[in-house]
Amino acid sequence: MRAVIVAVGVAFIVSLFCTPIAIKVFTRLKAGQPIRSDGPAMHQGKKGTPTMGGVVFILATVIAYVAGHLALTTLPDQQIAQVEPTITALVLLGLMVFSGAVGFLDDFLKVRKRNSAGLNKRGKLLGQILVGAVFGVVALWFPSTMTDGTGRATNTETVGSTTLSFIRDIDFLEVSKVGAVIIFIFVVMAATNGVNLTDGLDGLATGASVMVLAAYALIAFWQYRHWCADPSYSQPYCYEVRDPLEIALIAGAAAGACVGFLWWNTSPARIFMGDTGALGLGGLIAGMAMSTRTILLLPIIGGLFVIITMSVVIQIISFKTTGKRVFRMSPLQHHFELAGWSEVNIVVRFWIIAGIGVAIALGLFYSEFLANMT
């Protein structure tokens, strides 16, 4: 627990105090956010606000991970196997950094061209597929080599699983490794685009991501306290995952970094996360779902992202089939803007929806544990 707390604190402090520096640097570089001409009229006042702020909390997460590992050196001997960096960390941080890199390229092109087009849809899609495929392969083909004091293997799990999961792996929903990688690519695409579509109002995606990442930190730490590979845990019911403390540490660090960034990103935002931050967070959230074996729980934990994504899908299908729009504008948050809601009201109410999804997901997770312990 000490390592997770250290990681959260370091990430928060780094993000809080480095974001103003990023604001000055990106302002000096004229890296202002282009605004869609067909978007809500009230957004034109945000034109020129520095973007690419996701660089700050991605960097803060990586720094906090290192700090958290320094704290891990004080763990008892039987837990010392997690002191060294793991494949789990490589996958999770890799997903965040390289998904963020795809977003950074998109942001860079927007700033350079001085329009909101950026990277074309095909290029962004190929980037997401490549990142998902590379880290999906790493997650499925590199098992843990954790051993006890006698050299006996205590954990041979991979980061990902060839079995679909809800609260844990569902035995009768097993697929091949190639199939598992394909599913994971889909999860990466869904999560990155979901967060990206939600990032339309000041602080909306940041605050929602804090809740989702905090939920994964709780889930992973609970798995760590009831871990099959832990020789000190004697209860019959445990979680077959790999490196749950690593997962909790990274999720907590990312949540802390987002809170520090939110100080400057809340309305009126002085900096935007841009696609750099949105895709980075989406990639990390996808990795959290895979590594905690909660793939099918993700749509509930990230319920707000699902709702906003579906509003876009519904709008497109309705317009293409009937020529009529269901919403005044999609994504959904812009519909309410045009309906006269203030930006702050929309953000807070959508945060409430995000919190409800997280609460339901955590309730399902814990109730499954209680049901199997009785």
GROMACS .gro file of C-alpha atoms in nm:
model
  374
    1MET     CA    1   0.000   0.000   0.000
    2ARG     CA    2   0.291   0.233   0.077
    3ALA     CA    3   0.420   0.208  -0.279
    4VAL     CA    4   0.079   0.294  -0.427
    5ILE     CA    5   0.042   0.597  -0.197
    6VAL     CA    6   0.392   0.718  -0.291
    7ALA     CA    7   0.313   0.679  -0.663
    8VAL     CA    8  -0.016   0.868  -0.630
    9GLY     CA    9   0.147   1.152  -0.437
   10VAL     CA   10   0.445   1.187  -0.671
   11ALA     CA   11   0.223   1.179  -0.980
   12PHE     CA   12  -0.008   1.445  -0.837
   13ILE     CA   13   0.277   1.678  -0.740
   14VAL     CA   14   0.465   1.638  -1.070
   15SER     CA   15   0.149   1.697  -1.274
   16LEU     CA   16   0.028   1.987  -1.059
   17PHE     CA   17   0.354   2.182  -1.076
   18CYS     CA   18   0.467   2.084  -1.428
   19THR     CA   19   0.139   2.168  -1.602
   20PRO     CA   20   0.192   2.548  -1.565
   21ILE     CA   21   0.535   2.501  -1.723
   22ALA     CA   22   0.374   2.312  -2.011
   23ILE     CA   23   0.118   2.592  -2.050
   24LYS     CA   24   0.397   2.846  -2.092
   25VAL     CA   25   0.599   2.625  -2.328
   26PHE     CA   26   0.307   2.532  -2.554
   27THR     CA   27   0.186   2.894  -2.556
   28ARG     CA   28   0.531   3.010  -2.662
   29LEU     CA   29   0.536   2.743  -2.935
   30LYS     CA   30   0.189   2.860  -3.045
   31ALA     CA   31   0.054   2.509  -2.993
   32GLY     CA   32  -0.304   2.632  -2.956
   33GLN     CA   33  -0.609   2.412  -2.999
   34PRO     CA   34  -0.787   2.467  -3.333
   35ILE     CA   35  -1.167   2.477  -3.291
   36ARG     CA   36  -1.413   2.308  -3.530
   37SER     CA   37  -1.603   2.565  -3.733
   38ASP     CA   38  -1.918   2.349  -3.714
   39GLY     CA   39  -1.896   2.308  -3.335
   40PRO     CA   40  -2.092   2.500  -3.070
   41ALA     CA   41  -2.044   2.876  -3.110
   42MET     CA   42  -1.941   2.915  -2.745
   43HIS     CA   43  -1.630   2.705  -2.813
   44GLN     CA   44  -1.480   2.971  -3.038
   45GLY     CA   45  -1.364   3.153  -2.727
   46LYS     CA   46  -1.137   2.855  -2.647
   47LYS     CA   47  -0.941   2.896  -2.967
   48GLY     CA   48  -0.569   2.918  -2.900
   49THR     CA   49  -0.577   2.745  -2.561
   50PRO     CA   50  -0.263   2.529  -2.539
   51THR     CA   51  -0.316   2.164  -2.621
   52MET     CA   52  -0.109   1.842  -2.591
   53GLY     CA   53  -0.128   1.868  -2.212
   54GLY     CA   54  -0.153   1.490  -2.194
   55VAL     CA   55   0.226   1.489  -2.224
   56VAL     CA   56   0.241   1.615  -1.864
   57PHE     CA   57   0.033   1.346  -1.695
   58ILE     CA   58   0.180   1.068  -1.908
   59LEU     CA   59   0.529   1.177  -1.800
   60ALA     CA   60   0.410   1.217  -1.439
   61THR     CA   61   0.274   0.861  -1.442
   62VAL     CA   62   0.606   0.719  -1.561
   63ILE     CA   63   0.803   0.919  -1.302
   64ALA     CA   64   0.561   0.811  -1.028
   65TYR     CA   65   0.600   0.448  -1.132
   66VAL     CA   66   0.975   0.474  -1.075
   67ALA     CA   67   0.917   0.643  -0.738
   68GLY     CA   68   0.669   0.373  -0.638
   69HIS     CA   69   0.926   0.106  -0.718
   70LEU     CA   70   1.177   0.271  -0.490
   71ALA     CA   71   0.919   0.237  -0.213
   72LEU     CA   72   0.873  -0.132  -0.300
   73THR     CA   73   1.222  -0.209  -0.172
   74THR     CA   74   1.079  -0.203   0.182
   75LEU     CA   75   0.834  -0.488   0.118
   76PRO     CA   76   0.875  -0.823   0.300
   77ASP     CA   77   1.102  -1.080   0.138
   78GLN     CA   78   0.820  -1.303   0.012
   79GLN     CA   79   0.692  -1.010  -0.195
   80ILE     CA   80   1.031  -0.898  -0.323
   81ALA     CA   81   0.969  -1.050  -0.668
   82GLN     CA   82   0.767  -0.744  -0.764
   83VAL     CA   83   1.044  -0.498  -0.683
   84GLU     CA   84   1.196  -0.535  -1.030
   85PRO     CA   85   1.007  -0.379  -1.323
   86THR     CA   86   0.777  -0.632  -1.486
   87ILE     CA   87   0.626  -0.716  -1.823
   88THR     CA   88   0.297  -0.593  -1.676
   89ALA     CA   89   0.443  -0.244  -1.632
   90LEU     CA   90   0.593  -0.259  -1.981
   91VAL     CA   91   0.252  -0.339  -2.128
   92LEU     CA   92   0.052  -0.083  -1.927
   93LEU     CA   93   0.296   0.206  -1.954
   94GLY     CA   94   0.371   0.112  -2.315
   95LEU     CA   95   0.003   0.130  -2.403
   96MET     CA   96  -0.023   0.472  -2.238
   97VAL     CA   97   0.293   0.615  -2.393
   98PHE     CA   98   0.251   0.482  -2.747
   99SER     CA   99  -0.123   0.545  -2.767
  100GLY     CA  100  -0.037   0.894  -2.648
  101ALA     CA  101   0.225   0.915  -2.923
  102VAL     CA  102  -0.043   0.847  -3.185
  103GLY     CA  103  -0.248   1.125  -3.029
  104PHE     CA  104   0.056   1.354  -3.016
  105LEU     CA  105   0.104   1.313  -3.391
  106ASP     CA  106  -0.261   1.404  -3.441
  107ASP     CA  107  -0.228   1.712  -3.217
  108PHE     CA  108   0.096   1.816  -3.387
  109LEU     CA  109  -0.064   1.805  -3.731
  110LYS     CA  110  -0.364   2.005  -3.606
  111VAL     CA  111  -0.138   2.275  -3.467
  112ARG     CA  112   0.087   2.280  -3.771
  113LYS     CA  113  -0.200   2.296  -4.021
  114ARG     CA  114  -0.396   2.537  -3.798
  115ASN     CA  115  -0.716   2.333  -3.838
  116SER     CA  116  -0.900   2.059  -3.650
  117ALA     CA  117  -0.839   1.786  -3.910
  118GLY     CA  118  -0.509   1.648  -3.782
  119LEU     CA  119  -0.417   1.287  -3.856
  120ASN     CA  120  -0.665   1.130  -4.097
  121LYS     CA  121  -0.900   0.861  -3.969
  122ARG     CA  122  -0.714   0.581  -4.145
  123GLY     CA  123  -0.381   0.687  -3.997
  124LYS     CA  124  -0.522   0.711  -3.646
  125LEU     CA  125  -0.692   0.373  -3.684
  126LEU     CA  126  -0.373   0.207  -3.806
  127GLY     CA  127  -0.183   0.356  -3.513
  128GLN     CA  128  -0.435   0.219  -3.264
  129ILE     CA  129  -0.427  -0.125  -3.429
  130LEU     CA  130  -0.047  -0.134  -3.427
  131VAL     CA  131  -0.022  -0.035  -3.060
  132GLY     CA  132  -0.291  -0.285  -2.959
  133ALA     CA  133  -0.131  -0.565  -3.161
  134VAL     CA  134   0.224  -0.512  -3.033
  135PHE     CA  135   0.133  -0.494  -2.666
  136GLY     CA  136  -0.135  -0.760  -2.705
  137VAL     CA  137   0.133  -1.001  -2.827
  138VAL     CA  138   0.364  -0.908  -2.538
  139ALA     CA  139   0.075  -0.954  -2.294
  140LEU     CA  140  -0.008  -1.304  -2.424
  141TRP     CA  141   0.333  -1.453  -2.500
  142PHE     CA  142   0.545  -1.367  -2.195
  143PRO     CA  143   0.444  -1.554  -1.877
  144SER     CA  144   0.561  -1.459  -1.530
  145THR     CA  145   0.866  -1.634  -1.384
  146MET     CA  146   0.792  -1.552  -1.018
  147THR     CA  147   0.930  -1.813  -0.777
  148ASP     CA  148   0.928  -1.873  -0.403
  149GLY     CA  149   1.234  -1.918  -0.181
  150THR     CA  150   1.284  -2.276  -0.300
  151GLY     CA  151   1.285  -2.188  -0.666
  152ARG     CA  152   0.936  -2.332  -0.722
  153ALA     CA  153   0.723  -2.136  -0.970
  154THR     CA  154   0.444  -1.955  -0.786
  155ASN     CA  155   0.303  -1.756  -1.075
  156THR     CA  156   0.319  -1.836  -1.447
  157GLU     CA  157   0.039  -1.603  -1.556
  158THR     CA  158   0.060  -1.378  -1.860
  159VAL     CA  159  -0.058  -1.017  -1.844
  160GLY     CA  160  -0.351  -1.101  -2.070
  161SER     CA  161  -0.562  -1.412  -2.096
  162THR     CA  162  -0.694  -1.629  -2.376
  163THR     CA  163  -1.024  -1.647  -2.187
  164LEU     CA  164  -1.278  -1.366  -2.192
  165SER     CA  165  -1.336  -1.220  -1.849
  166PHE     CA  166  -1.599  -1.033  -1.649
  167ILE     CA  167  -1.500  -1.027  -1.281
  168ARG     CA  168  -1.245  -1.297  -1.361
  169ASP     CA  169  -1.184  -1.537  -1.650
  170ILE     CA  170  -1.495  -1.714  -1.783
  171ASP     CA  171  -1.374  -2.068  -1.852
  172PHE     CA  172  -1.615  -2.153  -2.134
  173LEU     CA  173  -1.527  -1.838  -2.332
  174GLU     CA  174  -1.175  -1.938  -2.429
  175VAL     CA  175  -1.018  -1.828  -2.756
  176SER     CA  176  -0.679  -1.874  -2.921
  177LYS     CA  177  -0.391  -1.638  -2.853
  178VAL     CA  178  -0.442  -1.477  -3.191
  179GLY     CA  179  -0.811  -1.436  -3.113
  180ALA     CA  180  -0.725  -1.280  -2.776
  181VAL     CA  181  -0.493  -1.028  -2.945
  182ILE     CA  182  -0.767  -0.936  -3.194
  183ILE     CA  183  -1.014  -0.884  -2.908
  184PHE     CA  184  -0.762  -0.670  -2.727
  185ILE     CA  185  -0.705  -0.455  -3.035
  186PHE     CA  186  -1.080  -0.393  -3.041
  187VAL     CA  187  -1.074  -0.300  -2.670
  188VAL     CA  188  -0.787  -0.055  -2.729
  189MET     CA  189  -0.973   0.105  -3.020
  190ALA     CA  190  -1.296   0.128  -2.820
  191ALA     CA  191  -1.132   0.273  -2.509
  192THR     CA  192  -0.912   0.526  -2.688
  193ASN     CA  193  -1.194   0.653  -2.907
  194GLY     CA  194  -1.435   0.656  -2.612
  195VAL     CA  195  -1.210   0.880  -2.404
  196ASN     CA  196  -1.132   1.093  -2.708
  197LEU     CA  197  -1.501   1.155  -2.785
  198THR     CA  198  -1.563   1.242  -2.420
  199ASP     CA  199  -1.286   1.503  -2.426
  200GLY     CA  200  -1.506   1.785  -2.553
  201LEU     CA  201  -1.562   2.004  -2.246
  202ASP     CA  202  -1.321   2.143  -1.988
  203GLY     CA  203  -1.230   1.873  -1.737
  204LEU     CA  204  -1.493   1.622  -1.854
  205ALA     CA  205  -1.268   1.340  -1.978
  206THR     CA  206  -1.004   1.412  -1.712
  207GLY     CA  207  -1.247   1.383  -1.421
  208ALA     CA  208  -1.416   1.074  -1.562
  209SER     CA  209  -1.078   0.909  -1.617
  210VAL     CA  210  -0.978   0.979  -1.255
  211MET     CA  211  -1.281   0.778  -1.138
  212VAL     CA  212  -1.217   0.490  -1.377
  213LEU     CA  213  -0.846   0.468  -1.292
  214ALA     CA  214  -0.916   0.493  -0.919
  215ALA     CA  215  -1.161   0.203  -0.957
  216TYR     CA  216  -0.894  -0.007  -1.128
  217ALA     CA  217  -0.647   0.082  -0.854
  218LEU     CA  218  -0.895  -0.051  -0.595
  219ILE     CA  219  -0.968  -0.364  -0.797
  220ALA     CA  220  -0.601  -0.441  -0.853
  221PHE     CA  221  -0.508  -0.381  -0.489
  222TRP     CA  222  -0.793  -0.607  -0.376
  223GLN     CA  223  -0.660  -0.874  -0.614
  224TYR     CA  224  -0.315  -0.823  -0.465
  225ARG     CA  225  -0.451  -0.880  -0.113
  226HIS     CA  226  -0.622  -1.201  -0.234
  227TRP     CA  227  -0.363  -1.318  -0.484
  228CYS     CA  228  -0.313  -1.684  -0.568
  229ALA     CA  229   0.063  -1.631  -0.605
  230ASP     CA  230   0.100  -1.486  -0.255
  231PRO     CA  231   0.225  -1.763  -0.021
  232SER     CA  232   0.085  -1.577   0.281
  233TYR     CA  233  -0.272  -1.593   0.149
  234SER     CA  234  -0.436  -1.915   0.266
  235GLN     CA  235  -0.801  -1.862   0.171
  236PRO     CA  236  -0.936  -2.096  -0.098
  237TYR     CA  237  -1.069  -1.814  -0.315
  238CYS     CA  238  -0.809  -1.599  -0.489
  239TYR     CA  239  -0.738  -1.413  -0.811
  240GLU     CA  240  -0.524  -1.563  -1.087
  241VAL     CA  241  -0.369  -1.249  -1.230
  242ARG     CA  242  -0.017  -1.130  -1.289
  243ASP     CA  243   0.152  -0.854  -1.083
  244PRO     CA  244  -0.162  -0.695  -0.930
  245LEU     CA  245   0.045  -0.456  -0.716
  246GLU     CA  246   0.207  -0.322  -1.032
  247ILE     CA  247  -0.137  -0.265  -1.180
  248ALA     CA  248  -0.260  -0.085  -0.868
  249LEU     CA  249   0.054   0.128  -0.857
  250ILE     CA  250   0.022   0.239  -1.221
  251ALA     CA  251  -0.354   0.297  -1.201
  252GLY     CA  252  -0.310   0.503  -0.884
  253ALA     CA  253  -0.025   0.700  -1.037
  254ALA     CA  254  -0.226   0.780  -1.349
  255ALA     CA  255  -0.528   0.884  -1.138
  256GLY     CA  256  -0.308   1.110  -0.924
  257ALA     CA  257  -0.149   1.263  -1.234
  258CYS     CA  258  -0.493   1.335  -1.381
  259VAL     CA  259  -0.606   1.505  -1.058
  260GLY     CA  260  -0.302   1.734  -1.072
  261PHE     CA  261  -0.375   1.811  -1.436
  262LEU     CA  262  -0.744   1.871  -1.361
  263TRP     CA  263  -0.645   2.169  -1.140
  264TRP     CA  264  -0.552   2.352  -1.463
  265ASN     CA  265  -0.790   2.173  -1.701
  266THR     CA  266  -1.115   2.251  -1.519
  267SER     CA  267  -1.338   2.528  -1.654
  268PRO     CA  268  -1.214   2.766  -1.781
  269ALA     CA  269  -0.935   2.537  -1.896
  270ARG     CA  270  -0.589   2.685  -1.927
  271ILE     CA  271  -0.469   2.377  -2.116
  272PHE     CA  272  -0.631   2.083  -2.298
  273MET     CA  273  -0.512   1.723  -2.279
  274GLY     CA  274  -0.555   1.692  -2.657
  275ASP     CA  275  -0.555   1.361  -2.838
  276THR     CA  276  -0.219   1.300  -2.671
  277GLY     CA  277  -0.387   1.265  -2.334
  278ALA     CA  278  -0.717   1.115  -2.451
  279LEU     CA  279  -0.559   0.832  -2.649
  280GLY     CA  280  -0.296   0.777  -2.380
  281LEU     CA  281  -0.562   0.739  -2.111
  282GLY     CA  282  -0.774   0.517  -2.335
  283GLY     CA  283  -0.481   0.287  -2.405
  284LEU     CA  284  -0.401   0.259  -2.034
  285ILE     CA  285  -0.765   0.191  -1.941
  286ALA     CA  286  -0.780  -0.085  -2.202
  287GLY     CA  287  -0.465  -0.235  -2.049
  288MET     CA  288  -0.620  -0.217  -1.702
  289ALA     CA  289  -0.922  -0.416  -1.818
  290MET     CA  290  -0.700  -0.681  -1.974
  291SER     CA  291  -0.451  -0.714  -1.687
  292THR     CA  292  -0.716  -0.728  -1.411
  293ARG     CA  293  -0.918  -0.983  -1.614
  294THR     CA  294  -1.224  -0.755  -1.624
  295ILE     CA  295  -1.267  -0.703  -1.999
  296LEU     CA  296  -1.648  -0.732  -1.997
  297LEU     CA  297  -1.672  -0.518  -1.683
  298LEU     CA  298  -1.505  -0.228  -1.866
  299PRO     CA  299  -1.828  -0.104  -2.034
  300ILE     CA  300  -1.977  -0.058  -1.685
  301ILE     CA  301  -1.668   0.099  -1.525
  302GLY     CA  302  -1.637   0.329  -1.826
  303GLY     CA  303  -2.012   0.371  -1.864
  304LEU     CA  304  -1.989   0.741  -1.949
  305PHE     CA  305  -1.745   0.669  -2.233
  306VAL     CA  306  -1.985   0.406  -2.369
  307ILE     CA  307  -2.286   0.639  -2.353
  308ILE     CA  308  -2.103   0.919  -2.534
  309THR     CA  309  -1.964   0.683  -2.798
  310MET     CA  310  -2.309   0.534  -2.859
  311SER     CA  311  -2.453   0.884  -2.907
  312VAL     CA  312  -2.215   0.929  -3.201
  313VAL     CA  313  -2.299   0.584  -3.343
  314ILE     CA  314  -2.674   0.648  -3.312
  315GLN     CA  315  -2.640   0.990  -3.475
  316ILE     CA  316  -2.448   0.851  -3.771
  317ILE     CA  317  -2.681   0.555  -3.826
  318SER     CA  318  -2.992   0.770  -3.796
  319PHE     CA  319  -2.863   1.034  -4.038
  320LYS     CA  320  -2.743   0.783  -4.295
  321THR     CA  321  -3.062   0.575  -4.288
  322THR     CA  322  -3.334   0.838  -4.236
  323GLY     CA  323  -3.163   1.169  -4.304
  324LYS     CA  324  -3.266   1.287  -3.956
  325ARG     CA  325  -3.057   1.357  -3.647
  326VAL     CA  326  -3.149   1.217  -3.306
  327PHE     CA  327  -2.938   1.477  -3.122
  328ARG     CA  328  -2.882   1.845  -3.193
  329MET     CA  329  -2.514   1.756  -3.216
  330SER     CA  330  -2.295   1.462  -3.121
  331PRO     CA  331  -2.109   1.365  -2.907
  332LEU     CA  332  -2.383   1.387  -2.645
  333GLN     CA  333  -2.228   1.668  -2.438
  334HIS     CA  334  -2.267   1.908  -2.731
  335HIS     CA  335  -2.637   1.821  -2.758
  336PHE     CA  336  -2.688   1.954  -2.406
  337GLU     CA  337  -2.478   2.261  -2.480
  338LEU     CA  338  -2.710   2.349  -2.766
  339ALA     CA  339  -3.005   2.276  -2.537
  340GLY     CA  340  -2.889   2.561  -2.314
  341TRP     CA  341  -2.706   2.379  -2.034
  342SER     CA  342  -2.395   2.552  -1.904
  343GLU     CA  343  -2.062   2.379  -1.955
  344VAL     CA  344  -2.005   2.336  -1.582
  345ASN     CA  345  -2.351   2.180  -1.533
  346ILE     CA  346  -2.289   1.930  -1.811
  347VAL     CA  347  -1.946   1.835  -1.677
  348VAL     CA  348  -2.063   1.785  -1.318
  349ARG     CA  349  -2.372   1.587  -1.420
  350PHE     CA  350  -2.171   1.368  -1.655
  351TRP     CA  351  -1.918   1.311  -1.375
  352ILE     CA  352  -2.210   1.188  -1.164
  353ILE     CA  353  -2.302   0.942  -1.441
  354ALA     CA  354  -1.938   0.828  -1.458
  355GLY     CA  355  -1.937   0.782  -1.080
  356ILE     CA  356  -2.255   0.574  -1.092
  357GLY     CA  357  -2.099   0.342  -1.350
  358VAL     CA  358  -1.787   0.303  -1.137
  359ALA     CA  359  -1.993   0.239  -0.821
  360ILE     CA  360  -2.202  -0.031  -0.994
  361ALA     CA  361  -1.889  -0.198  -1.131
  362LEU     CA  362  -1.714  -0.201  -0.793
  363GLY     CA  363  -2.031  -0.335  -0.633
  364LEU     CA  364  -2.047  -0.621  -0.883
  365PHE     CA  365  -1.677  -0.695  -0.832
  366TYR     CA  366  -1.704  -0.710  -0.454
  367SER     CA  367  -2.036  -0.898  -0.449
  368GLU     CA  368  -1.882  -1.169  -0.666
  369PHE     CA  369  -1.606  -1.211  -0.409
  370LEU     CA  370  -1.854  -1.230  -0.120
  371ALA     CA  371  -2.071  -1.480  -0.307
  372ASN     CA  372  -1.776  -1.714  -0.354
  373MET     CA  373  -1.650  -1.678   0.004
  374THR     CA  374  -1.979  -1.787   0.161
   0.00000   0.00000   0.00000
